[in-house]
């Protein structure tokens, strides 16, 4: 899957919750606990989520500064550096986290950061520290974003203002549209009531969603939200660049909203977070996620329950997991269930032949134009099956 260290951020395998959308960064500076710099797990770990857009002329130097500061304060987590600024999620003891925020607030380059704070009392959020230089603070993988200035972004609404605007739409204002700027697996376990799900696997797919709905949204009052706010900075600018003028975004994201409305307010389910906690809920314990197999209420992602094709995390309840034999499918690849397998150990010759024929039929029906990656994925699996049947 694509679980990132900071919102929108640096990747790692789903089997090691969590990690990134892009592997195009460089200058990885890693740090793990040592005898000289231990981690006290007897105390609650305080977690901060933050970002700061500003021009950075020497991201390598900033990365080195961040590495040194975090090591000195025994902080762990992920810091993403680019010419656009900083994006990070860090954990540590309360005093050390406070000292980090004070150091950043005292530096004119980073003053004014909107810090989102939480406590991880029963789990260590991060196994180590990675400071990494990337081309972007949020992986867009798409040059369409680069031509849109952030100054074009939507109006920032406080949690209360956003709440009132969503409530107005819910109570009959048909001109209001709420858009979730996160990925589908985040939406699946928690969202604002009535919010549109762009069904994106990566942030780079968001412009296509907007383009498809441009006429529908043109005269609407658009409200947008994400985890902590950083993705909406670019997403709202992109929406407005498409000629959709009335665009607002939730300042501080879901994180800040749930601070204001600890009972959940108009948010249902859990807020997906980019550390080993995976999700954080409110006092409202309703489950909005569903098992992909039996549709029973379920919202607990696991690093070992991932799509056989793309390795995105999949919701599969504990009752359904054994009969799936380790083969799970996200909504994008549900049509490949029974055809595209991680393991052939339980497949006899007839089953292998069925899988091969099925995948060849899927490939034949898939237009080559615009589906190059899908064809390559199918070709690799077909080659594996052909080798198995020789």
Tab-separated table of C-alpha atoms in Angstrom:
chain	number	residue	atom	x	y	z
A	1	UNK	CA	0.000	0.000	0.000
A	2	UNK	CA	0.830	3.513	0.003
A	3	UNK	CA	0.962	4.697	3.524
A	4	UNK	CA	2.973	7.827	4.015
A	5	UNK	CA	4.975	9.225	6.904
A	6	UNK	CA	3.769	12.744	6.585
A	7	UNK	CA	0.458	13.603	5.000
A	8	UNK	CA	0.860	12.958	1.307
A	9	UNK	CA	4.425	11.801	1.956
A	10	UNK	CA	7.390	9.299	1.749
A	11	UNK	CA	6.680	5.628	1.045
A	12	UNK	CA	7.171	2.231	2.616
A	13	UNK	CA	5.669	-1.203	2.240
A	14	UNK	CA	2.212	-1.946	3.524
A	15	UNK	CA	3.594	-4.831	5.515
A	16	UNK	CA	5.346	-2.237	7.660
A	17	UNK	CA	2.544	0.248	8.327
A	18	UNK	CA	2.978	2.945	7.209
A	19	UNK	CA	4.862	4.376	4.116
A	20	UNK	CA	5.041	6.569	0.779
A	21	UNK	CA	3.415	7.470	-2.498
A	22	UNK	CA	6.657	8.381	-4.181
A	23	UNK	CA	10.117	6.874	-4.261
A	24	UNK	CA	11.597	9.784	-6.163
A	25	UNK	CA	13.219	11.470	-3.193
A	26	UNK	CA	16.903	11.436	-2.364
A	27	UNK	CA	19.298	12.170	0.456
A	28	UNK	CA	17.664	9.803	2.926
A	29	UNK	CA	19.054	10.504	6.363
A	30	UNK	CA	18.072	7.658	8.651
A	31	UNK	CA	18.345	7.360	12.393
A	32	UNK	CA	17.340	4.545	14.716
A	33	UNK	CA	17.390	4.305	18.525
A	34	UNK	CA	20.801	3.566	20.069
A	35	UNK	CA	22.245	3.169	23.554
A	36	UNK	CA	23.509	6.756	23.315
A	37	UNK	CA	20.169	8.061	22.082
A	38	UNK	CA	17.493	5.761	23.527
A	39	UNK	CA	13.748	5.997	23.360
A	40	UNK	CA	11.744	5.897	26.572
A	41	UNK	CA	8.654	3.857	25.742
A	42	UNK	CA	7.306	4.038	29.287
A	43	UNK	CA	6.085	7.580	28.658
A	44	UNK	CA	3.324	8.496	26.175
A	45	UNK	CA	4.619	9.533	22.786
A	46	UNK	CA	3.506	12.974	21.683
A	47	UNK	CA	2.930	13.339	17.945
A	48	UNK	CA	2.998	16.481	15.804
A	49	UNK	CA	1.801	16.878	12.233
A	50	UNK	CA	2.759	20.022	10.331
A	51	UNK	CA	3.634	21.629	7.020
A	52	UNK	CA	4.977	24.959	5.840
A	53	UNK	CA	4.983	26.141	2.261
A	54	UNK	CA	7.808	28.563	1.526
A	55	UNK	CA	10.643	28.815	-0.975
A	56	UNK	CA	13.703	26.773	0.007
A	57	UNK	CA	16.833	27.419	-2.037
A	58	UNK	CA	18.948	24.656	-0.465
A	59	UNK	CA	16.751	21.711	0.595
A	60	UNK	CA	19.818	19.561	1.276
A	61	UNK	CA	21.010	22.014	3.929
A	62	UNK	CA	17.532	22.181	5.473
A	63	UNK	CA	17.389	18.382	5.570
A	64	UNK	CA	20.713	18.281	7.417
A	65	UNK	CA	19.442	20.890	9.896
A	66	UNK	CA	16.285	18.882	10.514
A	67	UNK	CA	18.266	15.683	10.941
A	68	UNK	CA	20.517	17.290	13.539
A	69	UNK	CA	17.646	18.920	15.454
A	70	UNK	CA	15.527	15.760	15.549
A	71	UNK	CA	18.431	13.573	16.641
A	72	UNK	CA	19.375	15.998	19.405
A	73	UNK	CA	15.794	15.956	20.689
A	74	UNK	CA	15.387	12.181	20.227
A	75	UNK	CA	12.485	12.569	17.825
A	76	UNK	CA	11.371	9.911	15.368
A	77	UNK	CA	9.142	10.077	12.333
A	78	UNK	CA	9.261	11.509	8.828
A	79	UNK	CA	10.294	14.927	7.560
A	80	UNK	CA	9.812	15.702	3.894
A	81	UNK	CA	11.897	18.587	2.498
A	82	UNK	CA	11.641	20.217	-0.924
A	83	UNK	CA	12.120	23.555	-2.611
A	84	UNK	CA	8.462	24.136	-1.606
A	85	UNK	CA	9.084	23.901	2.157
A	86	UNK	CA	8.602	21.276	4.894
A	87	UNK	CA	6.063	18.546	5.654
A	88	UNK	CA	6.510	16.330	8.691
A	89	UNK	CA	5.120	14.008	11.305
A	90	UNK	CA	7.280	13.462	14.393
A	91	UNK	CA	6.945	11.725	17.749
A	92	UNK	CA	8.798	12.003	21.021
A	93	UNK	CA	8.484	12.751	24.710
A	94	UNK	CA	6.399	15.835	25.463
A	95	UNK	CA	9.287	18.104	26.474
A	96	UNK	CA	11.318	17.138	23.409
A	97	UNK	CA	8.406	17.736	21.040
A	98	UNK	CA	7.751	21.092	22.731
A	99	UNK	CA	11.406	22.030	22.300
A	100	UNK	CA	11.241	21.164	18.597
A	101	UNK	CA	8.192	23.370	18.076
A	102	UNK	CA	9.837	26.212	19.988
A	103	UNK	CA	12.988	25.944	17.865
A	104	UNK	CA	10.954	26.034	14.652
A	105	UNK	CA	8.733	28.885	15.841
A	106	UNK	CA	11.847	30.856	16.747
A	107	UNK	CA	13.248	30.488	13.232
A	108	UNK	CA	11.866	33.210	10.932
A	109	UNK	CA	11.804	30.755	8.029
A	110	UNK	CA	9.309	28.461	9.768
A	111	UNK	CA	7.404	30.805	12.073
A	112	UNK	CA	3.633	30.503	11.917
A	113	UNK	CA	3.342	26.742	11.493
A	114	UNK	CA	-0.081	25.358	12.441
A	115	UNK	CA	0.930	22.468	14.686
A	116	UNK	CA	-1.495	19.545	15.007
A	117	UNK	CA	-0.805	17.540	18.154
A	118	UNK	CA	-1.938	14.191	19.504
A	119	UNK	CA	-0.804	11.509	21.944
A	120	UNK	CA	0.013	7.880	21.196
A	121	UNK	CA	-0.307	6.228	24.585
A	122	UNK	CA	-0.231	2.546	23.632
A	123	UNK	CA	1.836	2.360	20.445
A	124	UNK	CA	5.099	3.713	19.078
A	125	UNK	CA	4.130	5.748	15.992
A	126	UNK	CA	7.469	5.465	14.189
A	127	UNK	CA	10.314	2.943	14.290
A	128	UNK	CA	12.983	5.466	13.329
A	129	UNK	CA	13.679	8.875	11.799
A	130	UNK	CA	13.849	9.605	8.078
A	131	UNK	CA	14.567	13.032	6.670
A	132	UNK	CA	14.262	13.023	2.915
A	133	UNK	CA	14.536	15.543	0.089
A	134	UNK	CA	11.751	15.377	-2.501
A	135	UNK	CA	10.757	17.390	-5.516
A	136	UNK	CA	7.409	18.248	-3.888
A	137	UNK	CA	5.938	18.448	-0.402
A	138	UNK	CA	2.969	16.413	-1.595
A	139	UNK	CA	3.556	13.832	-4.294
A	140	UNK	CA	1.484	14.850	-7.297
A	141	UNK	CA	3.379	12.854	-9.897
A	142	UNK	CA	1.626	15.161	-12.310
A	143	UNK	CA	2.921	18.321	-13.920
A	144	UNK	CA	-0.636	19.707	-14.141
A	145	UNK	CA	-0.304	20.909	-10.539
A	146	UNK	CA	2.984	22.678	-11.074
A	147	UNK	CA	1.514	25.407	-13.263
A	148	UNK	CA	-1.063	26.354	-10.630
A	149	UNK	CA	0.150	28.825	-7.964
A	150	UNK	CA	-0.810	28.096	-4.356
A	151	UNK	CA	-2.003	31.694	-4.076
A	152	UNK	CA	-5.001	30.577	-6.127
A	153	UNK	CA	-6.059	28.243	-3.308
A	154	UNK	CA	-9.457	28.303	-1.642
A	155	UNK	CA	-10.599	30.265	1.369
A	156	UNK	CA	-9.528	28.770	4.704
A	157	UNK	CA	-12.428	28.004	7.036
A	158	UNK	CA	-12.096	27.344	10.746
A	159	UNK	CA	-13.568	24.030	11.943
A	160	UNK	CA	-16.661	25.865	13.184
A	161	UNK	CA	-17.113	27.724	9.894
A	162	UNK	CA	-16.624	24.514	7.929
A	163	UNK	CA	-19.088	22.707	10.193
A	164	UNK	CA	-21.721	25.377	9.663
A	165	UNK	CA	-21.173	25.352	5.884
A	166	UNK	CA	-21.485	21.551	5.683
A	167	UNK	CA	-24.558	21.680	7.908
A	168	UNK	CA	-26.157	24.297	5.635
A	169	UNK	CA	-25.653	21.970	2.681
A	170	UNK	CA	-27.077	19.058	4.608
A	171	UNK	CA	-30.133	21.120	5.552
A	172	UNK	CA	-31.110	21.951	2.018
A	173	UNK	CA	-28.506	24.219	0.393
A	174	UNK	CA	-28.277	22.297	-2.884
A	175	UNK	CA	-25.483	24.551	-4.125
A	176	UNK	CA	-23.044	23.134	-1.561
A	177	UNK	CA	-20.730	20.267	-2.545
A	178	UNK	CA	-18.274	18.663	-0.114
A	179	UNK	CA	-15.201	16.981	-1.637
A	180	UNK	CA	-12.792	14.655	0.154
A	181	UNK	CA	-9.288	15.386	-1.191
A	182	UNK	CA	-7.801	12.184	0.252
A	183	UNK	CA	-7.408	8.726	-1.263
A	184	UNK	CA	-10.158	6.129	-1.341
A	185	UNK	CA	-8.753	3.960	1.464
A	186	UNK	CA	-8.827	6.988	3.779
A	187	UNK	CA	-12.383	7.876	2.784
A	188	UNK	CA	-13.533	4.289	3.290
A	189	UNK	CA	-13.026	4.388	7.067
A	190	UNK	CA	-14.093	7.960	7.782
A	191	UNK	CA	-15.609	10.985	6.028
A	192	UNK	CA	-17.924	13.937	6.346
A	193	UNK	CA	-21.550	13.120	5.707
A	194	UNK	CA	-22.419	13.427	2.035
A	195	UNK	CA	-18.845	14.104	0.875
A	196	UNK	CA	-17.894	13.107	-2.654
A	197	UNK	CA	-15.248	10.388	-2.918
A	198	UNK	CA	-12.932	11.037	-5.898
A	199	UNK	CA	-11.843	7.378	-5.590
A	200	UNK	CA	-8.210	8.271	-6.137
A	201	UNK	CA	-5.384	5.877	-5.349
A	202	UNK	CA	-2.845	8.714	-5.380
A	203	UNK	CA	-3.105	12.486	-5.170
A	204	UNK	CA	-1.920	12.707	-8.797
A	205	UNK	CA	-5.328	11.399	-9.913
A	206	UNK	CA	-7.264	14.282	-8.357
A	207	UNK	CA	-7.083	16.686	-11.363
A	208	UNK	CA	-8.805	14.099	-13.569
A	209	UNK	CA	-11.666	13.887	-11.058
A	210	UNK	CA	-12.077	17.659	-11.126
A	211	UNK	CA	-11.897	17.807	-14.918
A	212	UNK	CA	-14.657	15.207	-15.227
A	213	UNK	CA	-16.961	17.193	-12.904
A	214	UNK	CA	-16.005	20.679	-13.982
A	215	UNK	CA	-19.404	21.644	-15.396
A	216	UNK	CA	-21.226	20.097	-12.455
A	217	UNK	CA	-19.118	22.054	-9.950
A	218	UNK	CA	-18.814	25.355	-11.812
A	219	UNK	CA	-21.668	27.146	-10.053
A	220	UNK	CA	-21.451	25.298	-6.739
A	221	UNK	CA	-20.108	26.239	-3.327
A	222	UNK	CA	-17.242	23.745	-2.997
A	223	UNK	CA	-16.005	22.685	0.445
A	224	UNK	CA	-12.823	20.590	0.606
A	225	UNK	CA	-10.976	18.744	3.345
A	226	UNK	CA	-8.070	16.365	3.918
A	227	UNK	CA	-6.153	14.991	6.916
A	228	UNK	CA	-4.202	18.043	8.044
A	229	UNK	CA	-4.690	20.617	5.301
A	230	UNK	CA	-1.629	20.247	3.094
A	231	UNK	CA	-3.265	18.417	0.206
A	232	UNK	CA	-6.099	20.954	0.066
A	233	UNK	CA	-3.590	23.751	-0.507
A	234	UNK	CA	-2.819	22.320	-3.946
A	235	UNK	CA	-6.162	20.639	-4.589
A	236	UNK	CA	-8.222	23.778	-3.958
A	237	UNK	CA	-5.886	25.808	-6.193
A	238	UNK	CA	-6.366	23.251	-8.931
A	239	UNK	CA	-10.174	23.366	-8.557
A	240	UNK	CA	-10.187	27.154	-8.802
A	241	UNK	CA	-7.887	27.036	-11.831
A	242	UNK	CA	-10.641	25.105	-13.609
A	243	UNK	CA	-12.978	28.093	-13.375
A	244	UNK	CA	-14.735	27.005	-10.172
A	245	UNK	CA	-14.619	30.170	-8.093
A	246	UNK	CA	-16.379	29.484	-4.793
A	247	UNK	CA	-13.930	27.089	-3.129
A	248	UNK	CA	-13.155	26.767	0.587
A	249	UNK	CA	-11.026	24.336	2.555
A	250	UNK	CA	-11.003	23.096	6.129
A	251	UNK	CA	-8.087	24.796	7.863
A	252	UNK	CA	-6.066	22.213	9.776
A	253	UNK	CA	-7.990	19.375	8.179
A	254	UNK	CA	-9.895	16.606	9.923
A	255	UNK	CA	-7.323	16.639	12.703
A	256	UNK	CA	-8.204	20.190	13.735
A	257	UNK	CA	-11.935	19.591	13.221
A	258	UNK	CA	-11.972	16.662	15.659
A	259	UNK	CA	-10.194	18.812	18.225
A	260	UNK	CA	-13.073	21.287	17.933
A	261	UNK	CA	-15.714	18.547	17.779
A	262	UNK	CA	-14.441	15.636	19.918
A	263	UNK	CA	-17.813	13.903	19.562
A	264	UNK	CA	-17.197	13.717	15.800
A	265	UNK	CA	-19.500	16.547	14.774
A	266	UNK	CA	-20.436	15.867	11.154
A	267	UNK	CA	-17.470	13.558	10.614
A	268	UNK	CA	-18.285	9.860	10.709
A	269	UNK	CA	-15.797	7.076	11.343
A	270	UNK	CA	-12.042	7.399	11.836
A	271	UNK	CA	-9.372	9.747	10.549
A	272	UNK	CA	-6.667	7.817	8.700
A	273	UNK	CA	-3.234	8.918	9.965
A	274	UNK	CA	0.218	8.340	8.558
A	275	UNK	CA	1.878	6.430	11.363
A	276	UNK	CA	1.530	3.057	13.058
A	277	UNK	CA	-1.719	4.084	14.759
A	278	UNK	CA	-3.264	3.994	11.250
A	279	UNK	CA	-6.490	5.684	12.368
A	280	UNK	CA	-7.808	7.951	15.117
A	281	UNK	CA	-11.450	8.212	16.084
A	282	UNK	CA	-13.681	10.568	18.013
A	283	UNK	CA	-15.994	9.791	20.891
A	284	UNK	CA	-18.499	8.635	18.279
A	285	UNK	CA	-17.610	4.964	17.851
A	286	UNK	CA	-19.782	4.285	14.816
A	287	UNK	CA	-18.014	2.235	12.134
A	288	UNK	CA	-18.490	3.381	8.528
A	289	UNK	CA	-15.974	1.051	6.901
A	290	UNK	CA	-17.074	-2.283	5.425
A	291	UNK	CA	-15.380	-5.636	4.928
A	292	UNK	CA	-14.684	-5.998	1.208
A	293	UNK	CA	-15.857	-9.618	1.331
A	294	UNK	CA	-19.008	-9.781	3.475
A	295	UNK	CA	-19.847	-6.045	3.809
A	296	UNK	CA	-20.024	-6.281	7.594
A	297	UNK	CA	-19.041	-3.070	9.450
A	298	UNK	CA	-15.252	-3.096	9.751
A	299	UNK	CA	-12.543	-0.422	9.715
A	300	UNK	CA	-9.286	-1.982	10.960
A	301	UNK	CA	-6.584	-1.930	8.309
A	302	UNK	CA	-3.711	-4.386	8.633
A	303	UNK	CA	-0.345	-4.324	6.873
A	304	UNK	CA	-0.686	-7.985	5.910
A	305	UNK	CA	-4.098	-7.553	4.251
A	306	UNK	CA	-3.275	-5.935	0.931
A	307	UNK	CA	-4.455	-6.145	-2.650
A	308	UNK	CA	-2.868	-9.014	-4.571
A	309	UNK	CA	-2.431	-6.715	-7.569
A	310	UNK	CA	-1.455	-3.232	-6.329
A	311	UNK	CA	-0.720	-3.897	-2.628
A	312	UNK	CA	-3.029	-1.144	-1.366
A	313	UNK	CA	-4.510	-2.017	2.011
A	314	UNK	CA	-7.870	-3.766	1.926
A	315	UNK	CA	-10.594	-3.965	4.550
A	316	UNK	CA	-11.202	-7.645	5.295
A	317	UNK	CA	-12.727	-8.680	8.609
A	318	UNK	CA	-11.203	-11.371	10.806
A	319	UNK	CA	-13.966	-13.811	9.883
A	320	UNK	CA	-13.309	-13.485	6.142
A	321	UNK	CA	-9.517	-13.486	6.154
A	322	UNK	CA	-8.973	-17.254	6.574
A	323	UNK	CA	-11.130	-18.209	3.599
A	324	UNK	CA	-9.376	-15.639	1.414
A	325	UNK	CA	-6.095	-17.557	1.853
A	326	UNK	CA	-4.068	-14.364	1.688
A	327	UNK	CA	-5.636	-13.186	-1.577
A	328	UNK	CA	-7.416	-9.824	-1.218
A	329	UNK	CA	-8.544	-7.240	-3.766
A	330	UNK	CA	-9.118	-3.493	-3.636
A	331	UNK	CA	-12.127	-1.978	-5.405
A	332	UNK	CA	-10.017	-1.182	-8.503
A	333	UNK	CA	-8.941	-4.802	-8.962
A	334	UNK	CA	-12.001	-6.596	-7.672
A	335	UNK	CA	-12.676	-7.921	-11.194
A	336	UNK	CA	-9.407	-9.884	-11.025
A	337	UNK	CA	-10.451	-11.893	-7.979
A	338	UNK	CA	-9.615	-15.551	-8.545
A	339	UNK	CA	-7.525	-14.731	-11.609
A	340	UNK	CA	-4.608	-12.718	-10.242
A	341	UNK	CA	-3.012	-14.495	-7.274
A	342	UNK	CA	0.057	-13.932	-5.145
A	343	UNK	CA	0.570	-17.663	-4.678
A	344	UNK	CA	-0.226	-20.653	-6.882
A	345	UNK	CA	0.370	-23.240	-4.172
A	346	UNK	CA	-3.346	-24.114	-3.988
A	347	UNK	CA	-3.922	-24.080	-7.771
A	348	UNK	CA	-4.029	-27.295	-9.808
A	349	UNK	CA	-3.471	-27.432	-13.585
A	350	UNK	CA	-7.117	-26.721	-14.346
A	351	UNK	CA	-7.128	-23.677	-12.029
A	352	UNK	CA	-3.916	-22.340	-13.573
A	353	UNK	CA	-5.381	-22.724	-17.055
A	354	UNK	CA	-8.536	-20.898	-15.949
A	355	UNK	CA	-6.501	-18.049	-14.474
A	356	UNK	CA	-4.356	-17.744	-17.590
A	357	UNK	CA	-7.350	-17.695	-19.906
A	358	UNK	CA	-9.140	-15.181	-17.704
A	359	UNK	CA	-6.216	-12.754	-17.569
A	360	UNK	CA	-5.650	-13.023	-21.310
A	361	UNK	CA	-9.316	-12.141	-21.848
A	362	UNK	CA	-9.048	-9.134	-19.536
A	363	UNK	CA	-5.943	-7.949	-21.396
A	364	UNK	CA	-7.581	-8.382	-24.795
A	365	UNK	CA	-10.566	-6.279	-23.727
A	366	UNK	CA	-8.421	-3.470	-22.291
A	367	UNK	CA	-7.562	-0.663	-24.742
A	368	UNK	CA	-3.831	-0.106	-24.941
A	369	UNK	CA	-4.105	3.693	-25.106
A	370	UNK	CA	-4.095	5.173	-21.624
A	371	UNK	CA	-3.686	1.757	-19.983
A	372	UNK	CA	0.016	1.097	-20.394
A	373	UNK	CA	0.622	0.367	-16.713
A	374	UNK	CA	-2.355	-1.997	-16.529
A	375	UNK	CA	-1.105	-3.883	-19.587
A	376	UNK	CA	2.369	-4.206	-18.087
A	377	UNK	CA	0.890	-5.538	-14.833
A	378	UNK	CA	-1.213	-8.105	-16.699
A	379	UNK	CA	1.722	-9.081	-18.931
A	380	UNK	CA	3.929	-9.806	-15.919
A	381	UNK	CA	1.281	-11.979	-14.292
A	382	UNK	CA	0.500	-13.801	-17.528
A	383	UNK	CA	4.220	-14.536	-17.936
A	384	UNK	CA	4.283	-15.976	-14.394
A	385	UNK	CA	1.315	-18.210	-15.179
A	386	UNK	CA	2.813	-19.371	-18.447
A	387	UNK	CA	5.982	-20.328	-16.597
A	388	UNK	CA	3.912	-22.244	-14.043
A	389	UNK	CA	2.065	-24.207	-16.724
A	390	UNK	CA	5.141	-25.193	-18.749
